[in-house]
Amino acid sequence: MNRTIPFAAIAAATLALVACNSVKSMLPWSKAPDSSAGITTARIADADKEPGNWLTYGRTYNEQRFSPLTQINDTNAKNLGLAWYLDLDTARGQEATPLVIDGRMYTTTAWSMVKALDAATGNVLWSYDPQVPRDWDVKACCDAVNRGVAAWHDRLYVGTLDARLIALDAATGKVLWSVQTADPTKPYSITGAPRVVKDKILIGNGGAEFGVRGYISAYDAETGKLDWRFYTIPGASGFEQPILKKALETWKGQYAESSGGTVWDAISYDPELNLVYFGAGNGTPWNAEERSPGGGDNLFLASIVAVNADTGDYVWHYQVTPGDEWDYDADQQLTLADLRIDGKVRKVIMQASKNGFFYVLDRETGKLISAKNYATVNWTSGIDMTTGRPIEDPKARYSENKSPWVNLPGPIGAHNWQPMSFDPQTGLVYIPAQDAAFPFIAEAGYKAAPIGFNVGLDMAAGSLPNDPKIKAQAMAGLKGALIAWDPVAQKEAWRVQHPGPWNGGILSTAGNLVAQGNAAGQFAVYRADNGEKLWSTPVQTGVLAAPMTYTAGGEQYIAVLAGWGGAYALAPGELSFKSGHIPNISRVLAFKIGGTASLPPAPVQTMPPLSPPKSTADAKTIAAGKGYFARYCGVCHGDAAVSGGVIPDLRYSGALKSDSWFDIVLNGALKDQGMASFADALNHDQAAAIRAYVIARANESKPAVSPTKKPVSRGKPKKPSKA
Ligand code: CA
């Protein structure tokens, strides 16, 4: 027995050594990075050394979304096929970019749920549901979406729609800690992906359409303790950062503590400069005269801001749209690159901003290097390179002029959150761009409401009229394109036109490929150098999310989340049909060379005939109902009571015929399905007027959506419980 003990001890020690990855990395023949501690800042900074993984939202800290993988390339992309797909348990917009770490895929879905999958097969390893109260949706502008997780050591982090930040065990999905990142009594939400910088989890929030004060926070990754926080607008009680005192000088009138500037998407990091960059959103209300009567730039609304990664201290800012009143959030992706400009290599930060301009800034100083419009704009004739400010058309200031103005880009922007990609091989930035104008009409006697959008616009006056000619005109003006943009020359290299706006984010790869899904339900791969289409496949639903790529079992995959939804699928009503009647079929799809899986047949569902009760209300009641609908209901149920298909179309509601309407609108009868009670804002008569308006609209729409016409694909019949 004595002699067996040393052998057992040796065997145990050997097993421990084999199990320990750090030993593997010390072996001279191993080039694999040290993965013993899981994901670290150093590992993310060195992401190019492990191209088979995708370690952070934008793949690398510079958020280029360019993969060095070449197994799938411009010569064999024509042989791409579906490797696997996974149907998701939600039917809302899917915006996430999955991470892949050592053969495991981690993604979020709508309602901030998290899934771990086997990246080679799509088999679910675990699922986590943070149980977001479904009626929180009324506090989020643009669907119950989520854009992804962050990874650090052996943990994952997700921000939830109700503004919690949650740490999960990556192996099991077990909750390690959960913190409330915002005052739960205020309409804050989180849809963006957290980022990890030096053992800190960075996360912002949304809510600038409702009235909150924007900020970005850094939490201790281990404990969840708040480390630093940078507010984007001055507060009512003192200045958390000295710079906010200066910022206050750019505001006028009675300054509100809840005027927006939310950090709801872009966060990037330069490890060398130790700077964190983020975008700040629009103001509340959008209407600038209401927000800051008499003008003012209103810092740091609509700005790109750089802060010290360790302290959150202000370093520089560039305000993209001073005194914004067109919902020009500057939250779009911030991509870092080193570009040769006028013979010198410059460290730049780039944004295809919502306001239609492509900005190249020096990321050490924030100084503007160049700016050029990449989409159609009418609010300005260009950017003054001396001041860095837009040269505005004075007519665009609708609130000051008290005169309506149809602005281009509209509130969905020339580019929104959909990720762009920079390919250092071609030197091109690939932008999911669009043209979608919007009528801005200041609301007379605007008052903030306790629930719903507080933007200071007369949404009813801007509602699409039931006039076929005007509808056709508005429809014709909607455009979407994949634009390849040369950031040095500031000019377009090539473009692929899509049927309409609100298309998917973009991936580029060293295989000379660009991949993108679109709003018309196609997923395609193009040559990165000239835009030639190499392959495409129907995916049965609109794609908003960006594709990503990874290897599993030695094979390269391109994966993407599909599932129509988000801002543009809700608010624009009939105009959201520009790319067709797109159903939401929420899925993860993974493609590889020679993939042979196939999707089930696309479900086809004919809309039932409209059978509203007779419209008996007087014109005054219907007009009042139109106003309340536009103010409180339209952003989700669709302009002019025509739903884009993700949220129930009220013209078909059985509640039009019964008093259950009031139970739903005022008593929250369907709150667990996402319909909040509006009792704080509406009384019984007002709710009745809204019903009268919807009944009138349903009667008006009857001939246009007659079931004798060609059936439209509406996707799976949507049970409210699967919202
Ligand atoms: Ca906004």
XYZ file of C-alpha atoms and ligand atoms in Angstrom:
724
model
C 0.000 0.000 0.000
C 2.830 2.359 0.880
C 4.208 2.243 -2.608
C 0.879 2.984 -4.322
C 0.425 6.301 -2.536
C 3.179 8.193 -4.377
C 1.865 6.828 -7.682
C -1.657 8.005 -6.888
C -0.298 11.389 -5.864
C 1.691 11.675 -9.091
C -1.326 10.623 -11.159
C -3.502 13.218 -9.429
C -0.869 15.898 -9.921
C -0.565 14.985 -13.600
C -4.311 15.147 -14.082
C -4.354 18.552 -12.403
C -1.600 19.736 -14.731
C -3.409 18.447 -17.800
C -6.589 20.142 -16.653
C -4.794 23.410 -16.128
C -4.794 25.413 -19.325
C -2.056 27.709 -18.099
C 0.374 24.820 -18.361
C -0.679 24.291 -21.948
C 0.099 27.872 -22.764
C 3.566 27.570 -21.251
C 4.463 24.747 -23.585
C 6.831 26.014 -26.255
C 4.838 24.502 -29.168
C 1.570 26.109 -28.099
C 0.615 29.463 -29.587
C -2.760 29.492 -27.891
C -3.306 32.485 -25.614
C -3.545 31.921 -21.895
C -7.164 31.046 -21.334
C -6.791 29.778 -17.760
C -8.410 32.892 -16.385
C -11.052 32.989 -19.079
C -11.499 36.344 -20.762
C -9.205 39.173 -19.740
C -8.580 42.679 -21.060
C -5.222 41.442 -22.392
C -6.940 38.597 -24.237
C -9.496 40.954 -25.819
C -6.692 43.382 -26.740
C -4.947 40.422 -28.441
C -8.117 39.110 -30.103
C -6.373 38.723 -33.474
C -4.296 35.890 -31.960
C -7.455 33.815 -31.563
C -9.512 34.608 -34.664
C -11.739 31.564 -34.131
C -13.253 33.293 -31.093
C -15.385 36.441 -30.881
C -14.678 37.863 -27.435
C -16.516 41.181 -27.293
C -19.536 42.814 -28.965
C -17.552 44.392 -31.830
C -14.995 41.492 -31.827
C -12.172 43.837 -30.777
C -11.913 46.954 -28.618
C -11.695 49.037 -31.787
C -15.135 47.723 -32.810
C -14.083 47.123 -36.417
C -16.077 43.898 -36.786
C -13.454 42.653 -39.204
C -12.437 38.999 -38.829
C -9.035 37.697 -39.933
C -10.606 34.300 -40.792
C -10.227 33.262 -44.457
C -11.586 29.703 -44.671
C -14.781 31.173 -46.123
C -13.671 33.545 -48.873
C -14.580 35.117 -52.197
C -13.757 31.923 -54.128
C -15.894 29.473 -52.129
C -18.638 31.653 -50.636
C -20.974 30.438 -53.401
C -20.958 27.059 -51.618
C -22.267 28.441 -48.331
C -25.193 26.585 -46.810
C -27.073 26.478 -43.543
C -25.131 24.515 -40.921
C -27.760 24.805 -38.161
C -30.503 27.071 -36.874
C -32.216 27.535 -33.537
C -35.736 28.916 -33.132
C -35.954 31.381 -30.251
C -38.655 31.598 -27.603
C -39.530 35.222 -28.315
C -41.089 37.035 -31.275
C -39.615 40.521 -30.867
C -36.748 42.219 -32.682
C -33.419 40.389 -32.425
C -30.417 42.730 -32.350
C -27.671 40.751 -30.598
C -24.194 39.885 -31.795
C -23.308 36.547 -30.175
C -19.922 35.930 -28.567
C -18.103 32.678 -29.280
C -15.523 31.493 -26.762
C -13.772 28.174 -27.246
C -16.617 26.428 -29.057
C -19.470 27.945 -27.063
C -21.791 30.635 -28.354
C -23.364 33.109 -25.946
C -26.180 35.315 -27.174
C -28.953 37.446 -25.843
C -32.428 37.596 -27.337
C -35.328 39.999 -26.991
C -36.435 40.518 -23.360
C -32.764 40.394 -22.267
C -32.704 36.592 -22.154
C -29.374 34.768 -22.512
C -28.567 31.465 -24.209
C -25.409 29.356 -24.304
C -25.154 27.116 -27.372
C -22.767 24.570 -28.760
C -21.291 26.687 -31.575
C -20.884 23.658 -33.866
C -24.451 22.375 -33.544
C -26.658 25.099 -32.072
C -27.630 22.772 -29.218
C -28.758 24.744 -26.191
C -26.445 24.293 -23.197
C -28.365 26.579 -20.861
C -30.865 29.429 -20.974
C -31.346 32.319 -18.588
C -34.418 34.539 -18.332
C -34.078 37.633 -16.113
C -37.899 37.861 -15.988
C -38.158 41.429 -17.207
C -41.617 42.712 -16.250
C -43.286 42.779 -19.658
C -44.992 46.126 -19.088
C -41.527 47.728 -18.744
C -41.664 47.837 -22.548
C -43.612 51.106 -22.360
C -40.444 52.703 -20.926
C -38.283 51.577 -23.871
C -38.446 53.512 -27.123
C -37.787 50.785 -29.618
C -38.980 47.264 -28.835
C -37.830 44.826 -26.127
C -34.474 44.319 -27.829
C -31.017 43.482 -26.493
C -27.682 43.599 -28.304
C -25.529 41.096 -26.431
C -23.420 39.975 -23.491
C -19.904 40.822 -22.322
C -17.460 38.162 -21.077
C -14.826 38.476 -18.321
C -12.945 35.575 -16.719
C -15.510 32.751 -16.511
C -18.469 35.112 -16.365
C -20.980 36.770 -18.649
C -22.730 40.103 -18.141
C -26.099 41.190 -19.479
C -27.957 44.479 -19.133
C -31.723 44.051 -18.878
C -34.577 46.100 -20.320
C -35.478 47.180 -16.771
C -31.907 48.479 -16.299
C -30.334 45.756 -14.177
C -26.772 44.558 -14.791
C -26.436 40.842 -14.107
C -23.332 38.654 -13.815
C -23.772 35.008 -14.824
C -21.583 31.943 -14.490
C -20.661 31.253 -18.131
C -20.625 27.496 -17.500
C -24.108 27.219 -16.052
C -26.002 30.506 -16.503
C -26.323 30.809 -12.737
C -26.718 34.386 -11.407
C -23.611 35.555 -9.507
C -24.768 39.085 -8.796
C -27.337 41.582 -9.989
C -27.355 45.352 -9.537
C -29.896 48.026 -10.356
C -28.041 50.492 -12.608
C -30.728 53.189 -12.580
C -33.498 54.613 -10.432
C -36.277 52.026 -10.903
C -38.944 54.710 -10.558
C -37.717 56.380 -13.762
C -38.129 55.202 -17.374
C -34.589 53.892 -17.861
C -33.892 50.829 -19.992
C -30.862 48.899 -21.202
C -30.668 47.441 -24.702
C -26.929 47.804 -25.372
C -24.197 45.237 -24.799
C -21.928 45.801 -21.785
C -18.169 46.068 -22.468
C -15.297 44.912 -20.266
C -12.319 47.197 -19.703
C -9.718 46.312 -17.066
C -11.930 44.372 -14.669
C -14.715 46.923 -15.036
C -18.041 46.375 -16.743
C -19.167 49.433 -18.712
C -22.853 49.961 -19.324
C -25.103 52.886 -20.243
C -28.872 53.107 -20.669
C -31.733 54.458 -22.766
C -34.749 56.614 -22.028
C -34.139 59.981 -23.771
C -37.565 59.850 -25.429
C -39.201 59.721 -21.994
C -37.131 62.009 -19.775
C -34.149 60.616 -17.876
C -30.617 61.839 -17.231
C -28.080 59.912 -19.320
C -24.854 58.386 -18.031
C -22.355 55.608 -18.457
C -21.282 53.533 -15.454
C -18.316 51.296 -14.674
C -18.971 48.416 -12.279
C -16.430 46.172 -10.577
C -16.624 42.927 -12.588
C -15.991 40.805 -9.512
C -18.397 42.375 -7.047
C -20.843 44.530 -8.998
C -19.860 47.601 -6.964
C -20.173 50.932 -8.824
C -16.690 52.190 -9.666
C -17.279 55.392 -11.666
C -20.100 57.116 -13.483
C -20.051 59.886 -16.092
C -23.230 61.949 -16.518
C -23.849 63.360 -19.972
C -25.928 66.348 -18.857
C -25.656 68.679 -15.851
C -27.738 67.663 -12.850
C -30.105 69.737 -10.775
C -28.134 69.219 -7.591
C -24.441 69.912 -7.986
C -21.929 68.694 -10.517
C -20.627 65.159 -10.204
C -17.832 66.057 -12.635
C -16.293 69.557 -12.871
C -16.935 69.617 -16.639
C -20.705 69.582 -16.002
C -20.476 73.118 -14.626
C -19.197 74.221 -18.038
C -21.808 72.085 -19.745
C -24.557 73.915 -17.867
C -23.517 77.170 -19.591
C -24.819 75.678 -22.846
C -28.365 75.268 -21.482
C -31.038 77.950 -21.142
C -34.252 78.480 -19.277
C -35.441 76.188 -16.568
C -33.050 73.368 -16.837
C -34.577 69.949 -16.327
C -32.627 67.174 -14.686
C -34.051 64.623 -17.048
C -33.170 65.970 -20.500
C -31.717 62.812 -22.002
C -28.268 62.336 -23.523
C -28.431 58.613 -22.885
C -25.538 56.256 -23.651
C -27.531 53.417 -25.147
C -25.156 51.805 -27.601
C -21.608 52.651 -28.732
C -18.717 52.110 -26.317
C -15.173 51.541 -27.566
C -11.741 51.536 -25.931
C -8.161 52.337 -26.861
C -5.878 50.364 -24.509
C -2.825 52.447 -25.491
C -4.434 55.821 -24.810
C -6.477 54.286 -21.964
C -9.535 56.150 -23.242
C -13.122 54.945 -23.281
C -15.284 56.455 -26.022
C -19.049 56.561 -26.044
C -21.898 58.265 -27.814
C -24.570 60.358 -26.048
C -28.138 60.565 -27.288
C -30.773 63.152 -28.060
C -32.443 65.499 -25.584
C -35.836 65.328 -23.918
C -37.966 66.672 -25.401
C -36.668 66.602 -28.988
C -38.249 70.047 -29.443
C -35.310 72.361 -28.598
C -37.396 75.451 -27.775
C -39.216 73.497 -25.093
C -36.015 71.964 -23.765
C -33.794 75.037 -23.759
C -35.817 78.115 -24.759
C -33.711 80.586 -26.734
C -31.166 78.051 -27.933
C -27.930 76.615 -26.618
C -25.797 73.655 -27.614
C -26.988 71.573 -24.633
C -23.859 69.600 -23.840
C -23.340 66.664 -23.967
C -26.428 65.802 -25.990
C -25.690 64.238 -29.391
C -21.962 64.105 -28.638
C -19.029 61.718 -28.842
C -17.191 61.763 -25.498
C -13.810 60.388 -24.371
C -13.101 59.643 -20.703
C -10.239 58.094 -18.753
C -10.879 54.347 -18.454
C -9.714 54.174 -14.819
C -11.535 57.178 -13.400
C -14.272 58.138 -15.839
C -12.769 61.658 -15.895
C -13.617 63.825 -18.900
C -10.902 64.039 -21.580
C -12.577 65.464 -24.715
C -15.872 65.689 -26.541
C -17.112 66.458 -30.015
C -20.725 67.513 -30.313
C -22.069 66.064 -33.532
C -25.362 67.988 -33.526
C -25.365 71.103 -31.287
C -28.806 71.965 -29.935
C -30.257 68.883 -31.608
C -33.991 68.771 -32.225
C -34.223 65.957 -34.760
C -33.481 62.942 -32.513
C -29.874 62.842 -33.724
C -28.428 60.575 -31.059
C -24.655 60.206 -31.506
C -24.843 56.642 -30.170
C -23.955 54.929 -33.448
C -20.948 52.623 -33.474
C -17.580 54.249 -32.734
C -14.882 52.479 -34.722
C -11.189 53.055 -34.077
C -8.560 52.682 -36.797
C -5.151 54.001 -37.769
C -5.550 55.690 -41.153
C -2.973 57.298 -43.424
C -4.337 60.781 -44.060
C -2.292 63.380 -45.989
C 0.776 61.182 -45.668
C 0.531 60.808 -41.898
C -0.828 57.866 -39.903
C -3.571 59.224 -37.705
C -5.250 57.480 -34.767
C -8.873 58.098 -35.655
C -12.338 57.394 -34.346
C -15.136 57.128 -36.899
C -18.912 57.389 -36.779
C -21.563 57.180 -39.488
C -23.810 59.377 -37.417
C -27.580 59.377 -37.361
C -27.529 62.936 -38.740
C -26.229 61.700 -42.135
C -22.532 62.615 -41.798
C -19.502 60.360 -41.643
C -17.127 61.803 -39.052
C -13.406 61.128 -38.780
C -11.928 62.541 -35.549
C -8.474 62.392 -34.014
C -9.119 60.039 -31.107
C -6.316 61.491 -28.962
C -7.722 65.017 -29.039
C -11.267 64.814 -30.421
C -10.308 67.235 -33.195
C -12.395 66.941 -36.358
C -10.345 65.651 -39.296
C -13.125 65.388 -41.867
C -16.893 65.032 -42.225
C -18.987 64.301 -45.280
C -22.582 63.218 -45.773
C -22.916 59.566 -46.760
C -26.718 59.798 -47.148
C -29.201 62.422 -48.285
C -29.468 65.360 -45.873
C -31.594 68.499 -46.066
C -31.100 70.102 -42.638
C -27.593 71.338 -43.403
C -25.357 72.120 -46.347
C -22.275 70.596 -44.719
C -19.934 70.827 -41.749
C -17.893 73.983 -41.171
C -14.355 72.648 -40.783
C -13.237 75.665 -38.739
C -15.876 75.381 -36.056
C -16.746 71.701 -36.546
C -20.418 72.706 -36.569
C -23.109 71.872 -39.114
C -24.120 74.723 -41.427
C -27.827 74.503 -40.726
C -30.728 75.396 -42.963
C -32.592 77.818 -40.662
C -35.898 76.345 -41.879
C -34.990 73.061 -40.171
C -35.427 74.720 -36.743
C -39.109 73.845 -36.566
C -39.549 74.673 -32.896
C -38.064 78.158 -33.128
C -39.913 78.870 -36.417
C -43.168 77.320 -35.205
C -43.346 75.912 -38.671
C -43.444 72.248 -39.757
C -40.352 70.831 -41.399
C -39.873 67.484 -43.129
C -36.353 66.537 -42.129
C -33.953 64.129 -43.766
C -32.628 62.031 -42.126
C -35.650 61.419 -39.900
C -35.495 60.023 -36.364
C -34.410 56.544 -37.443
C -31.300 58.233 -38.802
C -29.248 57.724 -41.936
C -27.622 54.997 -39.841
C -28.806 53.707 -36.501
C -27.465 51.114 -34.031
C -26.984 48.457 -36.727
C -23.236 47.846 -36.577
C -20.957 48.963 -39.413
C -17.643 47.311 -40.204
C -14.163 48.582 -41.138
C -12.003 46.343 -43.325
C -8.320 47.324 -42.978
C -7.533 45.348 -46.171
C -9.843 47.343 -48.441
C -9.694 50.436 -46.242
C -13.475 50.699 -46.550
C -16.195 51.133 -43.950
C -19.407 49.238 -44.699
C -22.469 51.144 -43.503
C -26.080 49.931 -43.244
C -27.529 53.252 -44.412
C -30.980 54.581 -45.199
C -33.092 57.545 -46.283
C -36.300 58.017 -44.281
C -37.676 61.531 -43.862
C -39.978 62.599 -41.034
C -42.291 65.577 -40.450
C -41.315 67.586 -37.372
C -44.226 69.667 -36.067
C -43.824 71.331 -32.677
C -46.650 70.589 -30.266
C -48.440 73.722 -29.090
C -48.728 73.816 -25.304
C -46.515 70.767 -24.838
C -46.480 69.228 -21.367
C -44.522 66.169 -20.318
C -46.747 63.171 -19.593
C -46.106 60.610 -16.838
C -46.033 57.776 -19.378
C -45.016 57.412 -23.016
C -42.888 59.528 -25.394
C -42.157 63.092 -24.294
C -40.686 64.576 -27.453
C -42.682 67.799 -27.820
C -44.025 66.992 -31.275
C -47.544 66.992 -32.614
C -47.448 63.365 -33.727
C -51.093 63.434 -34.811
C -50.448 66.283 -37.254
C -47.469 64.355 -38.616
C -49.418 61.114 -38.990
C -49.571 59.598 -42.479
C -52.854 60.697 -44.079
C -55.172 58.153 -45.662
C -54.455 59.521 -49.129
C -53.037 57.017 -51.631
C -51.010 59.668 -53.448
C -49.296 60.971 -50.323
C -48.746 57.406 -49.092
C -47.121 56.444 -52.379
C -44.887 59.522 -52.236
C -43.808 58.790 -48.676
C -43.172 55.142 -49.565
C -41.067 56.086 -52.601
C -38.821 58.261 -50.457
C -37.832 55.336 -48.214
C -34.515 53.804 -49.194
C -31.940 51.479 -47.752
C -28.458 50.543 -48.913
C -25.241 48.847 -47.943
C -22.705 51.593 -48.597
C -18.958 50.946 -48.857
C -17.372 54.213 -47.744
C -13.775 55.346 -48.148
C -13.095 57.157 -44.830
C -9.894 58.819 -46.082
C -11.300 60.223 -49.332
C -14.727 60.633 -47.667
C -16.534 59.183 -50.647
C -18.622 56.203 -51.604
C -16.759 53.273 -53.198
C -19.790 51.116 -54.039
C -23.301 50.408 -52.848
C -25.899 47.653 -52.818
C -29.448 48.969 -52.888
C -31.994 47.210 -50.641
C -35.791 47.294 -51.057
C -36.215 49.574 -48.037
C -34.665 50.922 -44.821
C -33.806 49.179 -41.508
C -31.468 46.481 -42.770
C -28.974 44.406 -40.825
C -25.591 45.197 -39.321
C -22.384 44.227 -41.093
C -19.416 41.873 -40.827
C -16.306 42.015 -43.014
C -13.607 39.347 -43.220
C -10.097 38.829 -44.559
C -11.667 36.450 -47.087
C -12.643 39.608 -49.030
C -16.209 39.233 -47.778
C -18.923 41.489 -46.443
C -22.003 39.816 -44.932
C -25.366 41.445 -44.244
C -28.998 40.461 -43.856
C -31.785 42.795 -44.905
C -35.307 43.889 -44.063
C -36.717 41.854 -46.939
C -35.612 38.547 -45.383
C -32.442 37.900 -47.393
C -29.000 37.127 -45.993
C -26.151 37.777 -48.421
C -22.401 37.765 -48.811
C -20.642 40.269 -51.091
C -17.095 40.854 -52.277
C -15.562 43.415 -49.922
C -13.597 45.152 -52.667
C -16.374 45.764 -55.182
C -19.741 44.720 -53.726
C -20.396 41.879 -56.160
C -22.996 39.558 -54.656
C -21.454 36.094 -54.151
C -24.274 34.264 -52.391
C -27.614 34.873 -50.716
C -30.330 32.868 -49.032
C -33.857 33.633 -47.829
C -34.190 33.586 -44.034
C -37.991 34.212 -43.879
C -37.762 37.261 -41.613
C -36.105 40.651 -41.487
C -32.520 40.734 -40.254
C -31.425 43.650 -38.068
C -28.476 42.187 -36.176
C -24.906 42.035 -37.432
C -23.431 38.695 -38.497
C -20.308 37.403 -36.737
C -17.878 34.621 -37.581
C -15.961 31.988 -35.641
C -14.498 28.505 -35.880
C -15.707 25.358 -34.152
C -14.142 21.944 -34.708
C -11.762 23.561 -37.201
C -14.544 24.871 -39.439
C -15.459 28.510 -40.034
C -19.067 29.577 -39.519
C -20.907 32.839 -40.174
C -23.753 33.294 -37.699
C -26.508 35.870 -37.400
C -29.622 36.493 -35.353
C -32.737 37.041 -37.438
C -36.039 38.497 -36.256
C -37.831 41.601 -37.544
C -38.533 44.316 -34.999
C -36.897 47.345 -33.389
C -37.811 50.997 -33.821
C -38.626 50.993 -37.500
C -40.855 47.917 -37.326
C -43.089 49.621 -34.771
C -43.618 53.374 -35.079
C -43.894 54.049 -38.842
C -47.032 51.955 -39.308
C -47.778 51.343 -42.968
C -44.398 52.729 -44.045
C -42.652 49.863 -42.254
C -43.977 47.624 -45.062
C -41.563 49.181 -47.574
C -39.575 45.918 -47.747
C -42.740 43.795 -47.718
C -44.909 42.370 -44.949
C -42.128 40.878 -42.895
C -43.048 38.398 -40.175
C -40.977 37.992 -37.034
C -39.473 34.510 -36.962
C -36.772 34.788 -34.328
C -33.790 32.522 -34.919
C -30.078 32.069 -34.675
C -28.697 30.908 -38.035
C -25.194 29.556 -38.688
C -23.771 29.028 -42.173
C -20.694 27.156 -43.365
C -19.229 25.924 -46.639
C -21.239 22.890 -47.720
C -23.860 23.312 -44.977
C -26.888 21.129 -45.767
C -29.470 22.057 -43.130
C -32.686 23.668 -44.275
C -35.354 25.854 -42.702
C -38.909 24.614 -42.365
C -41.282 26.063 -44.987
C -42.057 29.733 -44.419
C -45.354 30.029 -42.590
C -48.044 31.846 -44.531
C -50.912 33.374 -42.666
C -53.721 35.313 -44.226
C -54.867 38.241 -42.156
C -58.432 37.646 -40.996
C -60.957 40.027 -42.520
C -61.354 43.301 -40.672
C -64.662 43.267 -38.856
C -64.741 46.394 -36.702
C -67.943 47.665 -35.143
C -69.596 50.497 -37.043
C -67.987 53.874 -36.553
C -70.604 55.875 -34.685
C -68.543 58.461 -32.785
C -68.655 62.103 -33.836
C -65.751 63.688 -35.715
C -64.622 65.661 -32.669
C -64.248 62.522 -30.564
C -62.396 60.712 -33.342
C -60.044 63.688 -33.798
C -59.347 63.764 -30.058
C -58.739 60.008 -30.148
C -56.294 60.484 -33.002
C -54.329 62.922 -30.857
C -54.157 60.583 -27.868
C -53.351 57.610 -30.076
C -50.488 59.492 -31.743
C -49.152 60.634 -28.378
C -49.471 57.397 -26.391
C -50.042 54.396 -28.664
C -48.502 55.004 -32.098
C -44.847 54.414 -31.212
C -45.621 50.725 -30.579
C -48.912 49.977 -32.325
C -47.923 51.966 -35.416
C -48.657 55.351 -36.923
C -52.314 55.819 -37.914
C -53.197 52.564 -36.099
C -51.484 50.339 -38.674
C -49.138 47.924 -36.928
C -45.835 46.959 -38.535
C -46.637 43.378 -37.541
C -44.543 42.867 -34.393
C -47.009 44.441 -31.912
C -50.764 43.663 -32.224
C -52.670 45.645 -34.869
C -55.470 47.292 -32.881
C -57.776 47.520 -35.899
C -58.213 43.753 -35.467
C -58.677 43.871 -31.702
C -61.696 42.063 -30.321
C -61.675 44.639 -27.523
C -63.004 47.266 -29.939
C -66.381 45.636 -29.360
C -66.349 45.339 -25.590
C -65.503 47.091 -22.364
C -62.447 44.859 -22.001
C -60.804 47.763 -23.937
C -60.826 49.793 -20.718
C -59.525 46.894 -18.664
C -56.588 46.680 -21.044
C -55.863 50.399 -21.514
C -56.563 51.608 -17.985
C -56.339 48.575 -15.696
C -53.344 46.762 -17.168
C -55.273 43.552 -17.943
C -52.597 42.565 -20.482
C -49.578 43.896 -18.615
C -47.935 40.482 -18.506
C -48.030 40.462 -22.295
C -46.349 43.853 -22.534
C -49.320 46.241 -22.525
C -48.877 48.680 -19.644
C -51.736 50.493 -17.973
C -52.061 54.095 -19.169
C -54.225 55.132 -16.212
C -51.576 57.664 -15.137
C -52.052 59.595 -18.374
C -55.533 58.796 -19.690
C -59.030 58.857 -18.240
C -62.020 56.780 -19.318
C -63.272 59.323 -21.867
C -59.843 59.638 -23.445
C -59.476 55.855 -23.686
C -62.946 55.775 -25.278
C -61.869 58.420 -27.800
C -58.826 56.318 -28.726
C -61.119 53.360 -29.304
C -63.391 55.506 -31.479
C -60.380 56.548 -33.544
C -59.139 52.964 -33.979
C -62.676 51.870 -35.004
C -62.761 54.696 -37.548
C -59.357 53.706 -38.903
C -60.383 50.039 -39.111
C -63.459 50.979 -41.131
C -61.362 53.264 -43.317
C -58.838 50.464 -43.913
C -61.369 47.774 -44.764
C -61.140 47.860 -48.546
C -57.357 48.191 -48.511
C -56.797 44.971 -46.555
C -59.656 42.900 -47.961
C -58.917 39.155 -47.597
C -59.801 38.632 -51.251
C -56.456 40.205 -52.091
C -53.244 38.240 -52.235
C -52.531 36.699 -48.816
C -49.656 38.297 -46.984
C -47.212 36.303 -44.965
C -47.607 37.345 -41.350
C -45.427 34.673 -39.823
C -46.481 32.480 -36.984
C -49.782 33.466 -35.439
C -48.658 35.481 -32.479
C -49.970 34.464 -29.132
C -49.515 37.387 -26.770
C -47.755 35.084 -24.313
C -44.919 34.629 -26.789
C -44.409 38.347 -27.146
Ca -33.434 58.802 -29.682
